[in-house]
mmCIF file of C-alpha atoms in Angstrom:
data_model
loop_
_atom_site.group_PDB
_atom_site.id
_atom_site.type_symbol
_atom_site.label_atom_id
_atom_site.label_comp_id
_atom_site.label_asym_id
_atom_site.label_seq_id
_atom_site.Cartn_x
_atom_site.Cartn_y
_atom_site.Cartn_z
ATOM 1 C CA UNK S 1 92.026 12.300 86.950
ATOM 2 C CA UNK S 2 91.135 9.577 84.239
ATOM 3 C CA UNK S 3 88.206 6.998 84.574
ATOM 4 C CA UNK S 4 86.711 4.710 82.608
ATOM 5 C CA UNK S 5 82.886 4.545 83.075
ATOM 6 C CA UNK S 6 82.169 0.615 81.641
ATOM 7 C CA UNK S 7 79.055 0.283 80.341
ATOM 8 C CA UNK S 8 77.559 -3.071 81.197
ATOM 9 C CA UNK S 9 74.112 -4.329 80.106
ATOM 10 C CA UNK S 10 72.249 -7.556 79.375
ATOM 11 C CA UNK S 11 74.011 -8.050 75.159
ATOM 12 C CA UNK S 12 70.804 -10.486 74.407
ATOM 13 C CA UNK S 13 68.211 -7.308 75.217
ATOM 14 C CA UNK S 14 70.668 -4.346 73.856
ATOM 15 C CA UNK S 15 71.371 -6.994 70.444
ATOM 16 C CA UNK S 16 67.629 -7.376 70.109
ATOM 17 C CA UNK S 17 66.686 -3.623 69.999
ATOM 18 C CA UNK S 18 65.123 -2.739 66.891
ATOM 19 C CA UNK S 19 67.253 -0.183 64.738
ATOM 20 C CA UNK S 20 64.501 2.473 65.857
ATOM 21 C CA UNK S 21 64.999 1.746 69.577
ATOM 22 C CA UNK S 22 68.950 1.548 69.164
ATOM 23 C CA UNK S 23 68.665 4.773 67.562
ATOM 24 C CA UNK S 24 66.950 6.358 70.074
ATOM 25 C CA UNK S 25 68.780 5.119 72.952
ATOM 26 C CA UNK S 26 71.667 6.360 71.038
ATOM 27 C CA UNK S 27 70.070 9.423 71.198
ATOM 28 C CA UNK S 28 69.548 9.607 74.631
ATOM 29 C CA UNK S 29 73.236 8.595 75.377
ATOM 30 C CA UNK S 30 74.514 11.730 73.131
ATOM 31 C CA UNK S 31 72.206 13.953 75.560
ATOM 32 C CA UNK S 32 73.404 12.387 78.643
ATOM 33 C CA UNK S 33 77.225 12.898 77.157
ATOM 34 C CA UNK S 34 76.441 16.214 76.456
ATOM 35 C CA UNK S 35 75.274 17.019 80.225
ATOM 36 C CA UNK S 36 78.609 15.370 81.123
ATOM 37 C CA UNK S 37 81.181 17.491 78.968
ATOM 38 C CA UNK S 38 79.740 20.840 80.911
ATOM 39 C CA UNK S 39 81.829 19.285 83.551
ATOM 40 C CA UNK S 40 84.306 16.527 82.305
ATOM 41 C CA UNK S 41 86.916 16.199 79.392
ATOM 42 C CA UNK S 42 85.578 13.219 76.925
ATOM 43 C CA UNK S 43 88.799 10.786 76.209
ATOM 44 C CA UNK S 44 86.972 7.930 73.907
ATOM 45 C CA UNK S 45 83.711 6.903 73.287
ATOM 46 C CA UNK S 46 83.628 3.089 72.175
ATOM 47 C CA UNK S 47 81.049 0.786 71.564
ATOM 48 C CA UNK S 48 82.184 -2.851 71.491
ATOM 49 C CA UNK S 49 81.155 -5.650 69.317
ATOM 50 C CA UNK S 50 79.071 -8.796 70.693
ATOM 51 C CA UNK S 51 80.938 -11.355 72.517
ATOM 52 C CA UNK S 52 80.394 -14.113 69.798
ATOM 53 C CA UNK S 53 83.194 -11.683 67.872
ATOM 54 C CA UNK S 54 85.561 -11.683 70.979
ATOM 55 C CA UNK S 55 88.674 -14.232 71.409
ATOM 56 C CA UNK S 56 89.780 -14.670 74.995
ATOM 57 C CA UNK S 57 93.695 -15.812 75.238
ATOM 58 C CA UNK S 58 94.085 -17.739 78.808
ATOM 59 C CA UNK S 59 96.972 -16.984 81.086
ATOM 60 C CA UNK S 60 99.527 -19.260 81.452
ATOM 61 C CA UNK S 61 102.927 -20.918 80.533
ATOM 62 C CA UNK S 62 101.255 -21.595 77.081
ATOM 63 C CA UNK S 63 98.511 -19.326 76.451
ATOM 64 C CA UNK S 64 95.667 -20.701 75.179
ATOM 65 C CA UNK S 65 93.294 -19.032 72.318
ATOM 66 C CA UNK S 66 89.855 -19.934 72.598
ATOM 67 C CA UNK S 67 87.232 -18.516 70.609
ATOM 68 C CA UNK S 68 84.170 -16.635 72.613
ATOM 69 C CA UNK S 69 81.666 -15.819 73.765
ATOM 70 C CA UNK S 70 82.747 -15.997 77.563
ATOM 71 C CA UNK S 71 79.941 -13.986 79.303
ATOM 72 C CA UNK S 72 78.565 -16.242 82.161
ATOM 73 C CA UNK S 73 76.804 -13.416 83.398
ATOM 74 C CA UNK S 74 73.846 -11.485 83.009
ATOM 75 C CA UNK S 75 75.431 -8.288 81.811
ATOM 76 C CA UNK S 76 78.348 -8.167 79.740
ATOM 77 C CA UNK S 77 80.576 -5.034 78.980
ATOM 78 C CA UNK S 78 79.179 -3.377 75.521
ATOM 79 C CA UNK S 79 81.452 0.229 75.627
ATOM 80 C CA UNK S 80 82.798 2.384 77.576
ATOM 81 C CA UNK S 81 83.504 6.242 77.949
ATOM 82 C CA UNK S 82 87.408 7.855 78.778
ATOM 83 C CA UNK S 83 86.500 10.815 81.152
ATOM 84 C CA UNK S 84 89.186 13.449 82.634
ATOM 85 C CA UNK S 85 86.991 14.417 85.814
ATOM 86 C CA UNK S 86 88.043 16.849 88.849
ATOM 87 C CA UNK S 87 87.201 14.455 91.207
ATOM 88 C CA UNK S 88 85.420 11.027 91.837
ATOM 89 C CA UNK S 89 82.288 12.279 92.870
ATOM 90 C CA UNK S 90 82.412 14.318 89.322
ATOM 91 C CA UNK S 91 83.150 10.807 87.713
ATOM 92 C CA UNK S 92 80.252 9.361 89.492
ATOM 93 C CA UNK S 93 78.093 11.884 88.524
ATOM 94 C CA UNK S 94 78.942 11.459 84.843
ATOM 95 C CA UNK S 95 78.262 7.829 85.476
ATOM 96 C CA UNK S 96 74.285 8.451 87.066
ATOM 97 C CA UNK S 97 73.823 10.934 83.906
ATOM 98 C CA UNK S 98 74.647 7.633 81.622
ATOM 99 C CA UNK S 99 72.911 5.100 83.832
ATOM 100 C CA UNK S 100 70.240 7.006 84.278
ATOM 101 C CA UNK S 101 69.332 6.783 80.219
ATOM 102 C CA UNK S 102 69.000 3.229 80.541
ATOM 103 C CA UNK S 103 66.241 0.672 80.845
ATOM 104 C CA UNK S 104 68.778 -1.781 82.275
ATOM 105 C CA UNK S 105 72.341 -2.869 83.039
ATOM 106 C CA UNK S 106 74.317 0.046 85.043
ATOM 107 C CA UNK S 107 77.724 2.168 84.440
ATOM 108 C CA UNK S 108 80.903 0.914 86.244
ATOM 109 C CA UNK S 109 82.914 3.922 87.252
ATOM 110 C CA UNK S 110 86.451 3.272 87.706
ATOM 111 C CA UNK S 111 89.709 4.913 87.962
ATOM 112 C CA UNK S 112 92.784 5.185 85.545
ATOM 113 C CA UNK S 113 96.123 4.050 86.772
ATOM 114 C CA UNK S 114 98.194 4.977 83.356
ATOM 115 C CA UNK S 115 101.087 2.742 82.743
ATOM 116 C CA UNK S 116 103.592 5.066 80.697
ATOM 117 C CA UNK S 117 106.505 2.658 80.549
ATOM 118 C CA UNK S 118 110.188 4.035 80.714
ATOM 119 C CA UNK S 119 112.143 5.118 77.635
ATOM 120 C CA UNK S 120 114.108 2.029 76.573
ATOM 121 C CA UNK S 121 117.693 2.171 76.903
ATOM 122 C CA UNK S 122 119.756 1.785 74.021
#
């Protein structure tokens, strides 16, 4: 089974790391990974850009395109991890290994519905 585990963490505090302390928290996320793959089948590893780069398009009869950042929250989602784990409880613990190399913020574990959309008939 796929899941995503979402990382989500305070952008202002992560942004504000010096490249030392990025670095090594970097480091400490390749060690967590590493305890994960024993278990688990890595998919991709991303890590997203700041909101302020992010465009948001609004639902509707005539989408709107508004320019970000939309974070009204205390966290925002920085990256995320594709895992192919046995089981939830697997996925979870892939998730504590991550979390538990953080200072702040917390890993959202969630399941994969694929959408694989028919063959289109010509």
């Amino acid at each position: 089974m796929l899941y995503a585990l979402l990382c989500y963490n305070n952008e202002a505090a992560v942004c504000g790391l010096s490249k030392e302390d990025d670095e090594a928290m970097m480091s400490r996320v390749r060690a967590a990974e590493e305890k994960i793959v024993a278990k688990s089948k890595f998919g991709p590893r991303l890590r997203l850009m700041p909101t302020t780069a992010a465009t948001f398009v609004k639902a509707g009869q005539d989408p709107l395109v508004i320019d970000g950042p939309f974070a009204e929250t205390k966290e925002q989602l920085l990256g995320f991890w594709i895992v192919d784990c046995a089981s939830l409880e697997d996925a979870i613990e892939a998730g504590k290994h991550l979390a538990r190399e953080r200072e702040f913020g917390g890993v959202e574990v969630r399941p994969i519905s694929a959408y694989i959309p028919p063959a289109e008939v010509t």
